[in-house]
CSV table of N, CA and C in Angstrom, one decimal:
chain,number,residue,atom,x,y,z
A,261,MET,N,-2.7,-30.2,39.2
A,261,MET,CA,-1.5,-30.1,38.5
A,261,MET,C,-1.7,-30.4,37.0
A,262,ARG,N,-2.5,-31.4,36.7
A,262,ARG,CA,-2.8,-31.7,35.3
A,262,ARG,C,-3.6,-30.5,34.6
A,263,GLU,N,-4.5,-29.9,35.3
A,263,GLU,CA,-5.2,-28.7,34.8
A,263,GLU,C,-4.2,-27.5,34.5
A,264,SER,N,-3.3,-27.3,35.3
A,264,SER,CA,-2.3,-26.3,35.1
A,264,SER,C,-1.5,-26.6,33.9
A,265,LEU,N,-1.1,-27.8,33.7
A,265,LEU,CA,-0.3,-28.2,32.5
A,265,LEU,C,-1.2,-28.0,31.2
A,266,LEU,N,-2.4,-28.3,31.3
A,266,LEU,CA,-3.3,-28.2,30.1
A,266,LEU,C,-3.5,-26.7,29.8
A,267,ALA,N,-3.6,-25.8,30.8
A,267,ALA,CA,-3.8,-24.4,30.6
A,267,ALA,C,-2.5,-23.8,30.0
A,268,LEU,N,-1.3,-24.3,30.5
A,268,LEU,CA,-0.1,-23.8,30.0
A,268,LEU,C,0.1,-24.3,28.5
A,269,ALA,N,-0.3,-25.5,28.2
A,269,ALA,CA,-0.2,-26.0,26.8
A,269,ALA,C,-1.1,-25.2,25.9
A,270,ALA,N,-2.3,-24.9,26.4
A,270,ALA,CA,-3.3,-24.1,25.6
A,270,ALA,C,-2.7,-22.7,25.3
A,271,ALA,N,-2.1,-22.1,26.3
A,271,ALA,CA,-1.5,-20.8,26.1
A,271,ALA,C,-0.4,-20.8,25.1
A,272,VAL,N,0.5,-21.9,25.2
A,272,VAL,CA,1.6,-22.0,24.2
A,272,VAL,C,1.0,-22.2,22.8
A,273,VAL,N,0.0,-23.0,22.7
A,273,VAL,CA,-0.6,-23.2,21.3
A,273,VAL,C,-1.2,-21.9,20.8
A,274,LEU,N,-1.9,-21.2,21.6
A,274,LEU,CA,-2.4,-19.9,21.2
A,274,LEU,C,-1.3,-18.9,20.8
A,275,CYS,N,-0.3,-18.9,21.5
A,275,CYS,CA,0.8,-17.9,21.2
A,275,CYS,C,1.6,-18.4,19.9
A,276,ALA,N,1.7,-19.7,19.7
A,276,ALA,CA,2.4,-20.2,18.6
A,276,ALA,C,1.6,-20.0,17.3
A,277,ALA,N,0.2,-20.0,17.4
A,277,ALA,CA,-0.6,-19.9,16.3
A,277,ALA,C,-1.2,-18.5,16.2
A,278,ASP,N,-0.3,-17.5,16.6
A,278,ASP,CA,-0.9,-16.1,16.7
A,278,ASP,C,-1.3,-15.6,15.3
A,279,GLY,N,-2.4,-14.9,15.3
A,279,GLY,CA,-2.9,-14.3,14.1
A,279,GLY,C,-2.0,-13.1,13.7
A,280,CYS,N,-2.3,-12.7,12.5
A,280,CYS,CA,-1.5,-11.5,12.1
A,280,CYS,C,-2.3,-10.7,11.1
A,281,VAL,N,-2.2,-9.4,11.2
A,281,VAL,CA,-2.9,-8.6,10.2
A,281,VAL,C,-1.7,-8.0,9.3
A,282,PHE,N,-1.8,-8.4,8.0
A,282,PHE,CA,-0.9,-7.9,7.0
A,282,PHE,C,-1.4,-6.6,6.4
A,283,ARG,N,-0.8,-5.5,6.7
A,283,ARG,CA,-1.3,-4.2,6.2
A,283,ARG,C,-0.4,-3.9,4.9
A,284,GLU,N,-1.1,-3.7,3.8
A,284,GLU,CA,-0.4,-3.5,2.5
A,284,GLU,C,-0.9,-2.2,1.8
A,285,LEU,N,0.1,-1.4,1.4
A,285,LEU,CA,-0.2,-0.2,0.6
A,285,LEU,C,0.2,-0.5,-0.8
A,286,ILE,N,-0.7,-0.3,-1.8
A,286,ILE,CA,-0.4,-0.5,-3.2
A,286,ILE,C,-0.6,0.8,-3.9
A,287,VAL,N,0.4,1.2,-4.7
A,287,VAL,CA,0.3,2.5,-5.5
A,287,VAL,C,0.5,2.2,-6.9
A,288,ILE,N,-0.4,2.5,-7.8
A,288,ILE,CA,-0.3,2.3,-9.2
A,288,ILE,C,-0.3,3.6,-9.9
A,289,SER,N,0.5,3.8,-11.0
A,289,SER,CA,0.5,5.0,-11.7
A,289,SER,C,0.4,4.7,-13.2
A,290,GLU,N,-0.1,5.6,-14.0
A,290,GLU,CA,-0.1,5.5,-15.4
A,290,GLU,C,0.6,6.8,-15.9
A,291,PRO,N,1.8,6.7,-16.5
A,291,PRO,CA,2.5,5.5,-16.8
A,291,PRO,C,3.2,5.0,-15.5
A,292,PRO,N,3.6,3.7,-15.6
A,292,PRO,CA,4.3,3.1,-14.5
A,292,PRO,C,5.7,3.6,-14.4
A,293,GLY,N,6.4,3.3,-13.3
A,293,GLY,CA,7.8,3.6,-13.2
A,293,GLY,C,8.0,4.9,-12.4
A,294,ALA,N,7.0,5.5,-11.8
A,294,ALA,CA,7.1,6.7,-11.0
A,294,ALA,C,7.8,6.4,-9.7
A,295,ASP,N,8.6,7.3,-9.2
A,295,ASP,CA,9.2,7.2,-7.9
A,295,ASP,C,8.1,7.5,-6.9
A,296,VAL,N,8.0,6.7,-5.8
A,296,VAL,CA,7.0,6.8,-4.8
A,296,VAL,C,7.7,7.3,-3.5
A,297,TYR,N,7.2,8.4,-2.9
A,297,TYR,CA,7.6,8.9,-1.6
A,297,TYR,C,6.5,8.9,-0.7
A,298,LEU,N,6.7,8.3,0.5
A,298,LEU,CA,5.7,8.2,1.5
A,298,LEU,C,6.1,9.0,2.7
A,299,ASP,N,5.4,10.0,3.1
A,299,ASP,CA,5.8,10.9,4.2
A,299,ASP,C,7.2,11.4,4.0
A,300,GLY,N,7.6,11.8,2.8
A,300,GLY,CA,8.9,12.3,2.5
A,300,GLY,C,10.0,11.4,2.3
A,301,GLU,N,9.8,10.1,2.5
A,301,GLU,CA,10.8,9.0,2.3
A,301,GLU,C,10.6,8.3,1.0
A,302,PRO,N,11.7,8.0,0.3
A,302,PRO,CA,11.5,7.2,-1.0
A,302,PRO,C,11.3,5.8,-0.6
A,303,VAL,N,10.2,5.1,-1.2
A,303,VAL,CA,9.9,3.7,-0.8
A,303,VAL,C,10.0,2.8,-2.0
A,304,GLY,N,10.0,3.3,-3.2
A,304,GLY,CA,10.0,2.4,-4.4
A,304,GLY,C,9.5,3.1,-5.6
A,305,ARG,N,9.1,2.3,-6.6
A,305,ARG,CA,8.6,2.8,-7.9
A,305,ARG,C,7.3,2.0,-8.1
A,306,THR,N,6.4,2.7,-8.9
A,306,THR,CA,5.2,2.1,-9.3
A,306,THR,C,5.4,1.1,-10.4
A,307,PRO,N,4.6,0.0,-10.3
A,307,PRO,CA,3.6,-0.3,-9.3
A,307,PRO,C,4.3,-0.7,-8.0
A,308,TYR,N,3.9,0.0,-6.9
A,308,TYR,CA,4.5,-0.2,-5.6
A,308,TYR,C,3.6,-1.0,-4.7
A,309,SER,N,4.2,-1.9,-4.0
A,309,SER,CA,3.5,-2.7,-3.0
A,309,SER,C,4.4,-2.8,-1.7
A,310,GLY,N,3.9,-2.3,-0.6
A,310,GLY,CA,4.7,-2.4,0.6
A,310,GLY,C,3.9,-2.5,1.8
A,311,ARG,N,4.4,-3.0,2.9
A,311,ARG,CA,3.7,-3.1,4.2
A,311,ARG,C,3.8,-1.8,4.9
A,312,PHE,N,2.8,-1.5,5.8
A,312,PHE,CA,2.8,-0.4,6.6
A,312,PHE,C,2.3,-0.8,8.0
A,313,GLU,N,2.7,0.0,9.0
A,313,GLU,CA,2.4,-0.4,10.4
A,313,GLU,C,1.2,0.4,11.0
A,314,HIS,N,1.1,1.7,10.6
A,314,HIS,CA,0.2,2.6,11.2
A,314,HIS,C,-0.9,3.2,10.3
A,315,TYR,N,-2.1,3.3,10.8
A,315,TYR,CA,-3.2,3.9,10.0
A,315,TYR,C,-3.1,5.4,10.2
A,316,GLY,N,-3.9,6.1,9.4
A,316,GLY,CA,-4.0,7.5,9.5
A,316,GLY,C,-3.7,8.2,8.2
A,317,THR,N,-3.4,9.5,8.3
A,317,THR,CA,-3.2,10.3,7.1
A,317,THR,C,-1.7,10.3,6.7
A,318,ARG,N,-1.5,10.0,5.4
A,318,ARG,CA,-0.1,9.9,4.9
A,318,ARG,C,0.0,10.8,3.7
A,319,ARG,N,1.2,11.4,3.5
A,319,ARG,CA,1.5,12.2,2.3
A,319,ARG,C,2.2,11.3,1.3
A,320,LEU,N,1.6,11.2,0.1
A,320,LEU,CA,2.1,10.4,-1.0
A,320,LEU,C,2.5,11.3,-2.2
A,321,VAL,N,3.7,11.1,-2.7
A,321,VAL,CA,4.2,11.9,-3.8
A,321,VAL,C,4.7,10.9,-4.9
A,322,LEU,N,4.3,11.2,-6.1
A,322,LEU,CA,4.8,10.4,-7.3
A,322,LEU,C,5.5,11.4,-8.2
A,323,ARG,N,6.7,10.9,-8.6
A,323,ARG,CA,7.6,11.7,-9.5
A,323,ARG,C,8.1,10.8,-10.6
A,324,LYS,N,8.0,11.4,-11.8
A,324,LYS,CA,8.6,10.7,-13.0
A,324,LYS,C,9.0,11.8,-14.0
A,325,GLU,N,10.2,11.6,-14.5
A,325,GLU,CA,10.8,12.5,-15.5
A,325,GLU,C,9.8,12.7,-16.6
A,326,GLY,N,9.6,14.0,-17.0
A,326,GLY,CA,8.7,14.3,-18.1
A,326,GLY,C,7.2,14.5,-17.7
A,327,TYR,N,7.0,14.3,-16.4
A,327,TYR,CA,5.6,14.4,-15.9
A,327,TYR,C,5.5,15.3,-14.6
A,328,LYS,N,4.4,15.9,-14.4
A,328,LYS,CA,4.2,16.7,-13.2
A,328,LYS,C,4.2,15.9,-12.0
A,329,ALA,N,4.8,16.3,-10.9
A,329,ALA,CA,4.8,15.6,-9.7
A,329,ALA,C,3.4,15.6,-9.2
A,330,ARG,N,3.0,14.4,-8.6
A,330,ARG,CA,1.6,14.3,-8.1
A,330,ARG,C,1.7,14.2,-6.6
A,331,VAL,N,1.1,15.1,-5.9
A,331,VAL,CA,1.1,15.1,-4.4
A,331,VAL,C,-0.3,14.8,-3.9
A,332,GLU,N,-0.5,13.8,-3.1
A,332,GLU,CA,-1.8,13.4,-2.6
A,332,GLU,C,-1.7,13.2,-1.1
A,333,VAL,N,-2.7,13.5,-0.4
A,333,VAL,CA,-2.8,13.2,1.0
A,333,VAL,C,-3.9,12.1,1.1
A,334,VAL,N,-3.4,10.9,1.5
A,334,VAL,CA,-4.3,9.7,1.5
A,334,VAL,C,-4.6,9.3,3.0
A,335,ARG,N,-5.7,8.7,3.1
A,335,ARG,CA,-6.1,8.3,4.5
A,335,ARG,C,-6.2,6.8,4.5
A,336,LEU,N,-5.4,6.2,5.3
A,336,LEU,CA,-5.5,4.7,5.5
A,336,LEU,C,-6.4,4.5,6.7
A,337,GLU,N,-7.6,4.1,6.3
A,337,GLU,CA,-8.7,4.0,7.3
A,337,GLU,C,-8.5,2.7,8.2
A,338,VAL,N,-8.8,2.9,9.4
A,338,VAL,CA,-8.7,1.8,10.4
A,338,VAL,C,-9.9,0.8,10.2
A,339,PRO,N,-9.7,-0.4,9.9
A,339,PRO,CA,-10.9,-1.4,9.8
A,339,PRO,C,-11.5,-1.7,11.2
A,340,TRP,N,-12.7,-2.1,11.2
A,340,TRP,CA,-13.4,-2.3,12.4
A,340,TRP,C,-12.7,-3.3,13.3
A,341,TYR,N,-12.0,-4.3,12.8
A,341,TYR,CA,-11.4,-5.3,13.6
A,341,TYR,C,-10.0,-4.9,14.2
A,342,GLN,N,-9.6,-3.6,13.9
A,342,GLN,CA,-8.4,-3.1,14.5
A,342,GLN,C,-8.6,-2.1,15.6
A,343,TYR,N,-9.9,-2.0,16.1
A,343,TYR,CA,-10.2,-1.2,17.3
A,343,TYR,C,-10.2,-2.1,18.5
A,344,PHE,N,-9.8,-1.5,19.6
A,344,PHE,CA,-9.7,-2.2,20.9
A,344,PHE,C,-11.1,-2.5,21.3
A,345,PRO,N,-11.4,-3.7,21.8
A,345,PRO,CA,-10.5,-4.8,22.2
A,345,PRO,C,-10.4,-5.8,21.1
A,346,LEU,N,-11.1,-5.6,20.0
A,346,LEU,CA,-11.0,-6.7,18.9
A,346,LEU,C,-9.6,-6.8,18.4
A,347,ASP,N,-8.8,-5.7,18.4
A,347,ASP,CA,-7.4,-5.8,17.9
A,347,ASP,C,-6.5,-6.8,18.7
A,348,VAL,N,-6.8,-7.0,19.9
A,348,VAL,CA,-6.0,-7.9,20.7
A,348,VAL,C,-6.2,-9.3,20.1
A,349,PHE,N,-7.5,-9.6,19.8
A,349,PHE,CA,-7.7,-10.9,19.2
A,349,PHE,C,-7.1,-11.1,17.8
A,350,THR,N,-7.4,-10.1,16.9
A,350,THR,CA,-6.9,-10.2,15.5
A,350,THR,C,-5.3,-10.1,15.4
A,351,ASP,N,-4.7,-9.3,16.3
A,351,ASP,CA,-3.3,-9.2,16.3
A,351,ASP,C,-2.5,-10.3,17.0
A,352,LEU,N,-3.2,-10.9,18.0
A,352,LEU,CA,-2.4,-11.9,18.8
A,352,LEU,C,-3.0,-13.3,18.9
A,353,LEU,N,-4.3,-13.4,18.8
A,353,LEU,CA,-4.9,-14.7,19.1
A,353,LEU,C,-5.6,-15.4,17.9
A,354,CYS,N,-6.0,-14.6,16.9
A,354,CYS,CA,-6.7,-15.2,15.8
A,354,CYS,C,-5.7,-16.1,15.0
A,355,PRO,N,-6.1,-17.3,14.7
A,355,PRO,CA,-5.3,-18.3,14.0
A,355,PRO,C,-5.2,-18.0,12.5
A,356,LEU,N,-6.0,-17.1,12.0
A,356,LEU,CA,-6.0,-16.8,10.6
A,356,LEU,C,-5.3,-15.5,10.2
A,357,ALA,N,-4.7,-15.5,9.0
A,357,ALA,CA,-4.1,-14.3,8.6
A,357,ALA,C,-5.1,-13.4,8.0
A,358,ILE,N,-5.0,-12.1,8.3
A,358,ILE,CA,-6.0,-11.1,7.8
A,358,ILE,C,-5.2,-10.1,6.9
A,359,TYR,N,-5.7,-9.9,5.7
A,359,TYR,CA,-5.0,-9.0,4.7
A,359,TYR,C,-5.8,-7.7,4.6
A,360,ASP,N,-5.2,-6.6,5.0
A,360,ASP,CA,-5.8,-5.3,4.9
A,360,ASP,C,-5.1,-4.5,3.8
A,361,THR,N,-5.7,-4.4,2.6
A,361,THR,CA,-5.0,-3.8,1.5
A,361,THR,C,-5.6,-2.5,1.1
A,362,HIS,N,-4.8,-1.5,1.0
A,362,HIS,CA,-5.2,-0.1,0.6
A,362,HIS,C,-4.6,0.2,-0.8
A,363,GLU,N,-5.4,0.4,-1.8
A,363,GLU,CA,-4.8,0.6,-3.1
A,363,GLU,C,-5.2,2.0,-3.7
A,364,PHE,N,-4.2,2.7,-4.2
A,364,PHE,CA,-4.4,4.0,-4.8
A,364,PHE,C,-3.9,4.0,-6.2
A,365,SER,N,-4.6,4.6,-7.2
A,365,SER,CA,-4.2,4.6,-8.6
A,365,SER,C,-4.3,6.0,-9.1
A,366,TYR,N,-3.2,6.5,-9.8
A,366,TYR,CA,-3.2,7.8,-10.3
A,366,TYR,C,-2.7,7.9,-11.7
A,367,ARG,N,-3.2,8.9,-12.5
A,367,ARG,CA,-2.7,9.1,-13.8
A,367,ARG,C,-1.8,10.4,-13.7
A,368,LEU,N,-0.6,10.3,-14.2
A,368,LEU,CA,0.4,11.4,-14.2
A,368,LEU,C,0.2,12.3,-15.5
A,369,GLU,N,0.3,13.6,-15.3
A,369,GLU,CA,0.1,14.5,-16.5
A,369,GLU,C,1.5,14.9,-17.0
A,370,PRO,N,1.7,14.9,-18.3
A,370,PRO,CA,2.9,15.3,-18.9
A,370,PRO,C,3.2,16.7,-18.6
A,371,VAL,N,4.5,17.1,-18.5
A,371,VAL,CA,4.9,18.4,-18.2
A,371,VAL,C,4.6,19.3,-19.4
A,372,GLY,N,4.9,18.8,-20.6
A,372,GLY,CA,4.7,19.6,-21.8
A,372,GLY,C,5.2,18.8,-23.0
A,373,GLY,N,4.8,19.1,-24.2
A,373,GLY,CA,5.3,18.4,-25.4
A,373,GLY,C,4.7,17.0,-25.4
A,374,ILE,N,5.3,16.1,-26.1
A,374,ILE,CA,4.8,14.8,-26.3
A,374,ILE,C,5.6,13.8,-25.4
A,375,PRO,N,4.9,13.0,-24.5
A,375,PRO,CA,5.6,12.0,-23.7
A,375,PRO,C,6.3,11.0,-24.6
A,376,GLU,N,7.4,10.5,-24.0
A,376,GLU,CA,8.3,9.6,-24.8
A,376,GLU,C,7.6,8.4,-25.4
A,377,GLY,N,6.7,7.8,-24.6
A,377,GLY,CA,5.9,6.7,-25.1
A,377,GLY,C,5.1,7.0,-26.3
A,378,LEU,N,4.4,8.1,-26.2
A,378,LEU,CA,3.5,8.5,-27.4
A,378,LEU,C,4.4,8.9,-28.6
A,379,LYS,N,5.5,9.5,-28.4
A,379,LYS,CA,6.4,9.9,-29.5
A,379,LYS,C,6.8,8.6,-30.2
A,380,GLY,N,7.2,7.6,-29.5
A,380,GLY,CA,7.6,6.3,-30.1
A,380,GLY,C,6.5,5.7,-30.9
A,381,ARG,N,5.3,5.7,-30.4
A,381,ARG,CA,4.1,5.1,-31.1
A,381,ARG,C,3.8,5.9,-32.3
A,382,ALA,N,3.9,7.3,-32.2
A,382,ALA,CA,3.6,8.1,-33.4
A,382,ALA,C,4.6,7.9,-34.5
A,383,GLU,N,5.9,7.7,-34.1
A,383,GLU,CA,6.9,7.5,-35.1
A,383,GLU,C,6.7,6.2,-35.8
A,384,GLY,N,6.3,5.2,-35.0
A,384,GLY,CA,6.0,3.8,-35.6
A,384,GLY,C,4.8,3.9,-36.5
A,385,ALA,N,3.8,4.7,-36.2
A,385,ALA,CA,2.6,4.8,-37.1
A,385,ALA,C,2.9,5.5,-38.4
A,386,PHE,N,3.8,6.4,-38.4
A,386,PHE,CA,4.1,7.2,-39.6
A,386,PHE,C,5.4,6.7,-40.2
A,387,GLY,N,5.9,5.6,-39.8
A,387,GLY,CA,7.2,5.0,-40.4
A,387,GLY,C,8.4,5.9,-40.1
A,388,GLY,N,8.4,6.7,-39.0
A,388,GLY,CA,9.5,7.6,-38.7
A,388,GLY,C,9.4,8.9,-39.5
A,389,ARG,N,8.5,9.1,-40.3
A,389,ARG,CA,8.4,10.4,-41.1
A,389,ARG,C,7.6,11.4,-40.3
A,390,GLY,N,7.9,12.6,-40.3
A,390,GLY,CA,7.1,13.7,-39.8
A,390,GLY,C,6.0,14.1,-40.7
A,391,ARG,N,5.1,14.8,-40.3
A,391,ARG,CA,4.0,15.2,-41.1
A,391,ARG,C,4.2,16.6,-41.7
């Protein structure tokens, strides 16, 4: 009877101290403030940081007024500890938190003319006078 209670207590402790894999996607753009679409759904603006549940190929789109839209197909690679049977341990039994971060950084190209940020810096350099 005592052994059964100890086994039950150990199982409760293991379940209460379950490990967790925190999967995070980070998207950075230059300039910042671009709208981020993941698989066709708007998810935020750059710099963007959000959690994801599934690995694999994803379609990432960045859009900002005055800049060309940037379309990328990104691959969120599965880390070694997320393959069966190790994933059972890391997702359910490991007492430590594991952070799996995937970061992507892109430079957006202006559509044409002078981007607003550069225009302001040029006006400041020339005291608002044209050349």
